[in-house]
Amino acid sequence: AQTVTQSQPEMSVQEAETVTLSCTYDTSENNYYLFWYKQPPSRQMILVIRQEAYKQQNATENRFSVNFQKAAKSFSLKISDSQLGDTAMYFCAFTKTSNTGKLIFGQGTTLQVKP
Amino acid sequence: NAGVTQTPKFRVLKTGQSMTLLCAQDMNHEYMYWYRQDPGMGLRLIHYSVGEGTTAKGEVPDGYNVSRLKKQNFLLGLESAAPSQTSVYFCASSYPRGGLDTEAFFGQGTRLTVV
């Protein structure tokens, strides 16, 4: 069975600084997707970034980038130039390529960006 | 497009009462899902459907039933609510296929309290 672990329940960062959220996972699959979702106080789940396991290049989306280490089964999220609007809970999630909505989530990391 | 819409957004039930949560999507997605979110545990899959007329159990199906009579709707039922079912419920949909559009789209969530 697959598992996803986020070992940082809470983190904080000063506005404009960089922060890294950690995620590890366990799977015997070779092909899969990894995601980071953002959940602001509005409760809406917002996809931040996606990584396909067969791609060696790390995904980037503007200020968000990942460090994907397939052998180590690690998938961290780096937020550069943090903004107040980045304050939210962040979830790491895993899915097999055959069913991309059947997600396994980590416990979540609450990020607070301080002015 | 409305995307994924959940009804209701909030509900308070007494122990033993029944209710149905409605999820509707207008993206013609084949797959639909129900998750529950509890503090410190991330989102966990309750039931899912890979097409009209089909349903399958997820990680935490006990105490819930689902139906997918129409492709665009996925209903989650609680026949006899228990305090342990107090949670935030999310519906999601996806159209699994290779490519950059592979992701799940989430509704805005339903906060259910069972007293």
Coordinates of N, CA, C and O in Angstrom, one line a residue, chain A:
Chain A
A1 N 0.8 -1.2 0.0 CA 0.0 0.0 0.0 C 0.9 1.2 0.0 O 2.0 1.3 0.5
Q2 N 0.3 2.3 -0.7 CA 1.1 3.5 -0.7 C 0.8 4.4 0.5 O -0.3 4.4 1.0
T3 N 1.8 5.1 0.9 CA 1.7 6.0 2.0 C 2.4 7.3 1.7 O 3.4 7.3 0.9
V4 N 1.9 8.4 2.3 CA 2.5 9.7 2.1 C 2.7 10.3 3.5 O 1.7 10.4 4.3
T5 N 3.9 10.9 3.7 CA 4.2 11.4 5.1 C 4.7 12.9 4.9 O 5.6 13.1 4.2
Q6 N 4.0 13.7 5.7 CA 4.5 15.1 5.8 C 4.9 15.3 7.3 O 4.0 15.2 8.2
S7 N 6.1 15.4 7.6 CA 6.6 15.4 9.0 C 6.6 16.8 9.7 O 6.9 16.9 10.8
Q8 N 6.2 17.8 8.9 CA 6.2 19.2 9.5 C 4.7 19.6 9.7 O 4.1 20.1 8.7
P9 N 4.1 19.5 10.8 CA 2.7 19.9 11.0 C 2.5 21.4 10.8 O 1.5 21.9 10.2
E10 N 3.5 22.2 11.2 CA 3.4 23.7 11.1 C 4.8 24.3 10.7 O 5.8 23.8 11.2
M11 N 4.7 25.3 9.9 CA 5.9 26.1 9.5 C 5.5 27.5 9.4 O 4.4 27.9 9.1
S12 N 6.5 28.4 9.5 CA 6.3 29.8 9.3 C 7.5 30.4 8.6 O 8.6 29.8 8.6
V13 N 7.2 31.4 7.8 CA 8.3 32.1 7.0 C 8.0 33.6 7.0 O 6.8 34.0 7.0
Q14 N 9.0 34.4 6.9 CA 8.8 35.8 6.7 C 8.5 36.1 5.2 O 9.0 35.4 4.3
E15 N 7.7 37.1 5.1 CA 7.3 37.5 3.7 C 8.6 37.8 2.9 O 9.6 38.3 3.5
A16 N 8.6 37.4 1.7 CA 9.7 37.5 0.7 C 10.8 36.5 0.9 O 11.7 36.4 0.0
E17 N 10.8 35.7 1.9 CA 11.8 34.7 2.1 C 11.4 33.4 1.4 O 10.3 33.2 0.9
T18 N 12.2 32.4 1.5 CA 12.0 31.1 0.8 C 11.8 30.0 1.9 O 12.4 30.1 3.0
V19 N 10.9 29.1 1.6 CA 10.5 28.1 2.6 C 10.4 26.8 1.8 O 10.0 26.8 0.6
T20 N 10.8 25.7 2.4 CA 10.7 24.3 1.8 C 9.8 23.4 2.7 O 10.1 23.3 3.9
L21 N 8.8 22.8 2.1 CA 8.0 21.9 2.8 C 8.4 20.4 2.4 O 8.6 20.2 1.2
S22 N 8.5 19.5 3.3 CA 8.9 18.2 3.0 C 7.8 17.2 2.8 O 6.7 17.3 3.4
C23 N 8.1 16.2 2.0 CA 7.1 15.1 1.8 C 7.9 13.9 1.4 O 8.8 13.9 0.6
T24 N 7.6 12.8 2.0 CA 8.1 11.5 1.6 C 7.0 10.5 1.3 O 5.9 10.7 1.9
Y25 N 7.2 9.5 0.5 CA 6.2 8.6 0.2 C 6.8 7.2 0.0 O 8.0 7.1 -0.1
D26 N 5.9 6.3 0.0 CA 6.3 4.9 -0.1 C 5.4 4.2 -1.2 O 4.2 4.3 -1.1
T27 N 6.0 3.6 -2.2 CA 5.3 2.9 -3.2 C 6.2 1.9 -3.9 O 7.4 2.1 -3.9
S28 N 5.6 0.9 -4.4 CA 6.3 -0.1 -5.3 C 6.1 0.2 -6.8 O 6.6 -0.5 -7.6
E29 N 5.2 1.2 -7.0 CA 4.9 1.5 -8.4 C 6.1 2.2 -9.1 O 6.9 2.9 -8.4
N30 N 6.2 2.1 -10.4 CA 7.3 2.8 -11.1 C 6.8 4.1 -11.8 O 7.5 5.1 -11.9
N31 N 5.5 4.0 -12.2 CA 4.9 5.2 -12.8 C 3.8 5.7 -11.9 O 2.9 5.0 -11.5
Y32 N 3.9 7.0 -11.6 CA 2.9 7.6 -10.7 C 3.0 9.2 -10.9 O 3.9 9.7 -11.5
Y33 N 2.0 9.8 -10.2 CA 2.0 11.3 -10.2 C 2.1 11.7 -8.7 O 1.6 11.1 -7.8
L34 N 2.8 12.8 -8.5 CA 2.8 13.5 -7.2 C 2.3 14.9 -7.3 O 2.6 15.6 -8.3
F35 N 1.6 15.4 -6.3 CA 1.0 16.7 -6.3 C 1.3 17.4 -5.0 O 1.4 16.8 -4.0
W36 N 1.2 18.7 -5.1 CA 1.1 19.6 -4.0 C -0.2 20.4 -4.1 O -0.4 21.0 -5.2
Y37 N -1.1 20.3 -3.1 CA -2.3 21.1 -3.1 C -2.2 22.1 -2.0 O -1.7 21.8 -0.9
K38 N -2.8 23.2 -2.3 CA -2.9 24.3 -1.3 C -4.4 24.4 -0.8 O -5.3 24.4 -1.6
Q39 N -4.6 24.5 0.5 CA -5.9 24.7 1.0 C -5.9 26.0 1.9 O -5.6 26.0 3.1
P40 N -6.4 27.1 1.3 CA -6.4 28.3 2.1 C -7.6 28.3 3.1 O -8.4 27.3 3.1
P41 N -7.8 29.3 3.9 CA -8.9 29.3 4.9 C -10.3 29.1 4.2 O -11.3 28.7 4.8
S42 N -10.4 29.4 2.9 CA -11.7 29.2 2.2 C -12.0 27.8 2.0 O -13.2 27.4 1.7
R43 N -11.1 26.9 2.3 CA -11.3 25.4 2.3 C -11.1 24.8 0.8 O -11.1 23.6 0.7
Q44 N -11.1 25.7 -0.2 CA -11.0 25.2 -1.5 C -9.6 24.5 -1.7 O -8.6 25.0 -1.3
M45 N -9.6 23.3 -2.4 CA -8.4 22.6 -2.7 C -7.9 23.1 -4.0 O -8.5 23.0 -5.0
I46 N -6.7 23.7 -4.0 CA -6.1 24.3 -5.2 C -4.8 23.5 -5.6 O -3.9 23.4 -4.8
L47 N -4.7 23.1 -6.8 CA -3.5 22.4 -7.3 C -2.4 23.4 -7.5 O -2.6 24.4 -8.2
V48 N -1.3 23.2 -6.8 CA -0.1 24.1 -6.9 C 0.8 23.6 -8.0 O 1.3 24.4 -8.8
I49 N 1.2 22.3 -7.9 CA 2.2 21.8 -8.8 C 2.1 20.3 -8.9 O 1.6 19.6 -8.0
R50 N 2.5 19.8 -10.1 CA 2.4 18.3 -10.4 C 3.7 17.8 -10.9 O 4.4 18.5 -11.7
Q51 N 4.0 16.6 -10.6 CA 5.2 15.9 -11.1 C 4.9 14.5 -11.5 O 4.3 13.8 -10.8
E52 N 5.3 14.2 -12.8 CA 5.2 12.8 -13.2 C 6.5 12.1 -12.9 O 7.5 12.6 -13.1
A53 N 6.3 10.9 -12.4 CA 7.5 10.2 -11.9 C 8.5 9.8 -13.0 O 9.7 9.7 -12.7
Y54 N 8.0 9.7 -14.2 CA 9.0 9.3 -15.3 C 9.8 10.5 -15.8 O 10.7 10.3 -16.5
K55 N 9.4 11.7 -15.3 CA 10.2 12.9 -15.7 C 11.3 13.2 -14.7 O 11.0 13.3 -13.5
Q56 N 12.5 13.2 -15.1 CA 13.6 13.5 -14.2 C 13.6 15.0 -13.9 O 14.1 15.4 -12.8
Q57 N 13.2 15.8 -14.8 CA 13.2 17.3 -14.5 C 12.2 17.7 -13.5 O 11.0 17.3 -13.5
N58 N 12.7 18.5 -12.5 CA 11.8 19.0 -11.5 C 10.8 20.0 -12.0 O 11.1 20.9 -12.8
A59 N 9.5 19.9 -11.6 CA 8.5 20.8 -12.1 C 8.6 22.1 -11.4 O 9.0 22.2 -10.2
T60 N 8.2 23.2 -12.1 CA 8.2 24.5 -11.6 C 7.0 25.2 -12.1 O 6.5 25.0 -13.2
E61 N 6.4 26.1 -11.2 CA 5.3 26.9 -11.5 C 5.5 28.2 -10.9 O 5.2 28.4 -9.7
N62 N 6.0 29.2 -11.6 CA 6.3 30.5 -11.1 C 7.1 30.4 -9.8 O 8.3 30.0 -9.9
R63 N 6.6 30.8 -8.7 CA 7.4 30.9 -7.4 C 7.5 29.5 -6.8 O 8.2 29.3 -5.8
F64 N 6.8 28.5 -7.3 CA 6.8 27.2 -6.7 C 7.6 26.2 -7.5 O 7.5 26.2 -8.7
S65 N 8.4 25.4 -6.8 CA 9.2 24.4 -7.5 C 9.3 23.2 -6.6 O 9.1 23.3 -5.4
V66 N 9.6 22.1 -7.2 CA 9.8 20.8 -6.4 C 11.2 20.3 -6.5 O 11.9 20.6 -7.5
N67 N 11.6 19.5 -5.5 CA 12.8 18.7 -5.6 C 12.3 17.3 -5.5 O 12.0 16.8 -4.4
F68 N 12.3 16.6 -6.6 CA 11.8 15.2 -6.7 C 13.0 14.3 -6.7 O 13.8 14.3 -7.7
Q69 N 13.1 13.5 -5.7 CA 14.2 12.5 -5.6 C 13.5 11.1 -5.6 O 13.1 10.6 -4.6
K70 N 13.4 10.5 -6.8 CA 12.7 9.3 -7.0 C 13.3 8.1 -6.2 O 12.5 7.4 -5.5
A71 N 14.6 8.0 -6.2 CA 15.2 6.9 -5.4 C 15.0 7.0 -3.9 O 14.8 6.0 -3.2
A72 N 15.0 8.2 -3.5 CA 14.8 8.5 -2.0 C 13.4 8.6 -1.7 O 13.0 8.7 -0.5
K73 N 12.5 8.6 -2.7 CA 11.0 8.8 -2.5 C 10.7 10.0 -1.7 O 10.0 10.0 -0.7
S74 N 11.3 11.1 -2.2 CA 11.1 12.4 -1.5 C 10.6 13.4 -2.5 O 11.0 13.4 -3.7
F75 N 9.7 14.3 -2.1 CA 9.1 15.3 -3.0 C 8.8 16.5 -2.2 O 7.7 16.7 -1.7
S76 N 9.8 17.4 -2.2 CA 9.6 18.6 -1.4 C 9.2 19.8 -2.2 O 9.4 19.8 -3.4
L77 N 8.5 20.8 -1.6 CA 8.0 21.9 -2.3 C 8.7 23.2 -1.8 O 8.8 23.4 -0.6
K78 N 9.3 23.9 -2.7 CA 10.0 25.2 -2.4 C 9.1 26.4 -2.8 O 8.7 26.4 -4.0
I79 N 8.9 27.3 -1.9 CA 8.1 28.5 -2.2 C 9.1 29.6 -2.1 O 9.7 29.9 -1.0
S80 N 9.4 30.3 -3.2 CA 10.3 31.4 -3.2 C 9.5 32.7 -3.1 O 8.3 32.8 -3.5
D81 N 10.2 33.8 -2.5 CA 9.5 35.1 -2.4 C 8.1 34.9 -1.8 O 7.1 35.4 -2.4
S82 N 8.1 34.3 -0.6 CA 6.8 34.1 0.0 C 5.9 35.3 0.1 O 6.4 36.4 0.4
Q83 N 4.6 35.1 -0.1 CA 3.6 36.2 0.0 C 2.6 35.8 1.0 O 2.4 34.7 1.3
L84 N 1.9 36.9 1.5 CA 0.9 36.7 2.6 C -0.2 35.7 2.1 O -0.7 34.9 2.9
G85 N -0.5 35.8 0.8 CA -1.5 34.9 0.2 C -1.1 33.4 0.2 O -1.9 32.6 -0.2
D86 N 0.2 33.1 0.5 CA 0.6 31.8 0.5 C 0.2 31.1 1.8 O 0.4 29.9 1.9
T87 N -0.2 31.8 2.8 CA -0.7 31.3 4.1 C -1.8 30.3 3.8 O -2.8 30.7 3.3
A88 N -1.6 29.0 4.2 CA -2.5 28.0 3.9 C -2.0 26.7 4.4 O -0.9 26.6 4.9
M89 N -2.9 25.6 4.3 CA -2.4 24.3 4.6 C -2.0 23.7 3.3 O -2.7 23.9 2.2
Y90 N -0.9 23.0 3.2 CA -0.4 22.4 2.0 C -0.4 20.8 2.2 O 0.1 20.3 3.2
F91 N -0.9 20.2 1.2 CA -1.0 18.7 1.2 C -0.1 18.2 0.0 O -0.3 18.6 -1.1
C92 N 0.6 17.2 0.4 CA 1.3 16.4 -0.6 C 0.4 15.2 -1.0 O -0.2 14.6 -0.1
A93 N 0.4 14.8 -2.2 CA -0.5 13.7 -2.6 C 0.1 12.8 -3.7 O 0.9 13.3 -4.5
F94 N -0.3 11.6 -3.7 CA 0.3 10.6 -4.6 C -0.9 9.9 -5.3 O -1.9 9.7 -4.7
T95 N -0.7 9.5 -6.6 CA -1.6 8.7 -7.3 C -1.0 7.9 -8.3 O 0.0 8.3 -8.9
K96 N -1.5 6.7 -8.6 CA -1.1 5.9 -9.7 C -1.5 6.6 -11.0 O -2.5 7.3 -11.1
T97 N -0.8 6.3 -12.1 CA -1.2 7.0 -13.4 C -2.5 6.5 -13.9 O -3.1 7.2 -14.7
S98 N -3.0 5.4 -13.5 CA -4.2 4.8 -14.0 C -5.5 5.5 -13.5 O -6.5 5.3 -14.0
N99 N -5.4 6.2 -12.4 CA -6.6 6.8 -11.8 C -6.1 8.0 -11.0 O -5.8 8.0 -9.8
T100 N -6.1 9.1 -11.7 CA -5.4 10.3 -11.1 C -6.3 11.0 -10.1 O -5.7 11.9 -9.4
G101 N -7.5 10.7 -9.9 CA -8.2 11.3 -8.8 C -8.3 10.5 -7.5 O -8.7 10.9 -6.5
K102 N -7.8 9.2 -7.6 CA -7.7 8.4 -6.5 C -6.4 8.7 -5.7 O -5.4 8.0 -5.8
L103 N -6.5 9.7 -4.9 CA -5.3 10.3 -4.3 C -5.1 9.8 -2.9 O -6.0 9.5 -2.1
I104 N -3.8 9.7 -2.6 CA -3.4 9.4 -1.2 C -2.7 10.6 -0.7 O -1.7 11.1 -1.3
F105 N -3.2 11.2 0.4 CA -2.7 12.5 0.9 C -1.9 12.3 2.1 O -2.0 11.4 2.9
G106 N -0.9 13.2 2.3 CA -0.2 13.3 3.5 C -1.1 14.1 4.5 O -2.2 14.5 4.3
Q107 N -0.5 14.2 5.7 CA -1.3 14.8 6.9 C -1.4 16.3 6.7 O -2.3 16.9 7.4
G108 N -0.6 17.0 5.9 CA -0.7 18.4 5.7 C 0.3 19.2 6.5 O 0.7 18.7 7.6
T109 N 0.7 20.3 6.0 CA 1.6 21.2 6.7 C 0.9 22.6 6.7 O 0.6 23.1 5.6
T110 N 0.7 23.2 7.8 CA 0.2 24.5 7.9 C 1.3 25.5 7.8 O 2.2 25.6 8.6
L111 N 1.2 26.4 6.8 CA 2.3 27.4 6.5 C 1.7 28.8 6.8 O 0.6 29.1 6.3
Q112 N 2.4 29.5 7.7 CA 2.0 30.9 7.9 C 3.1 31.8 7.4 O 4.3 31.6 7.8
V113 N 2.7 32.7 6.6 CA 3.7 33.7 6.1 C 3.5 35.0 6.9 O 2.4 35.6 7.0
K114 N 4.5 35.4 7.5 CA 4.5 36.6 8.5 C 4.9 37.9 7.8 O 5.9 37.8 7.0
P115 N 4.2 39.0 8.0 CA 4.6 40.2 7.4 C 5.9 40.8 8.0 O 6.3 40.5 9.1

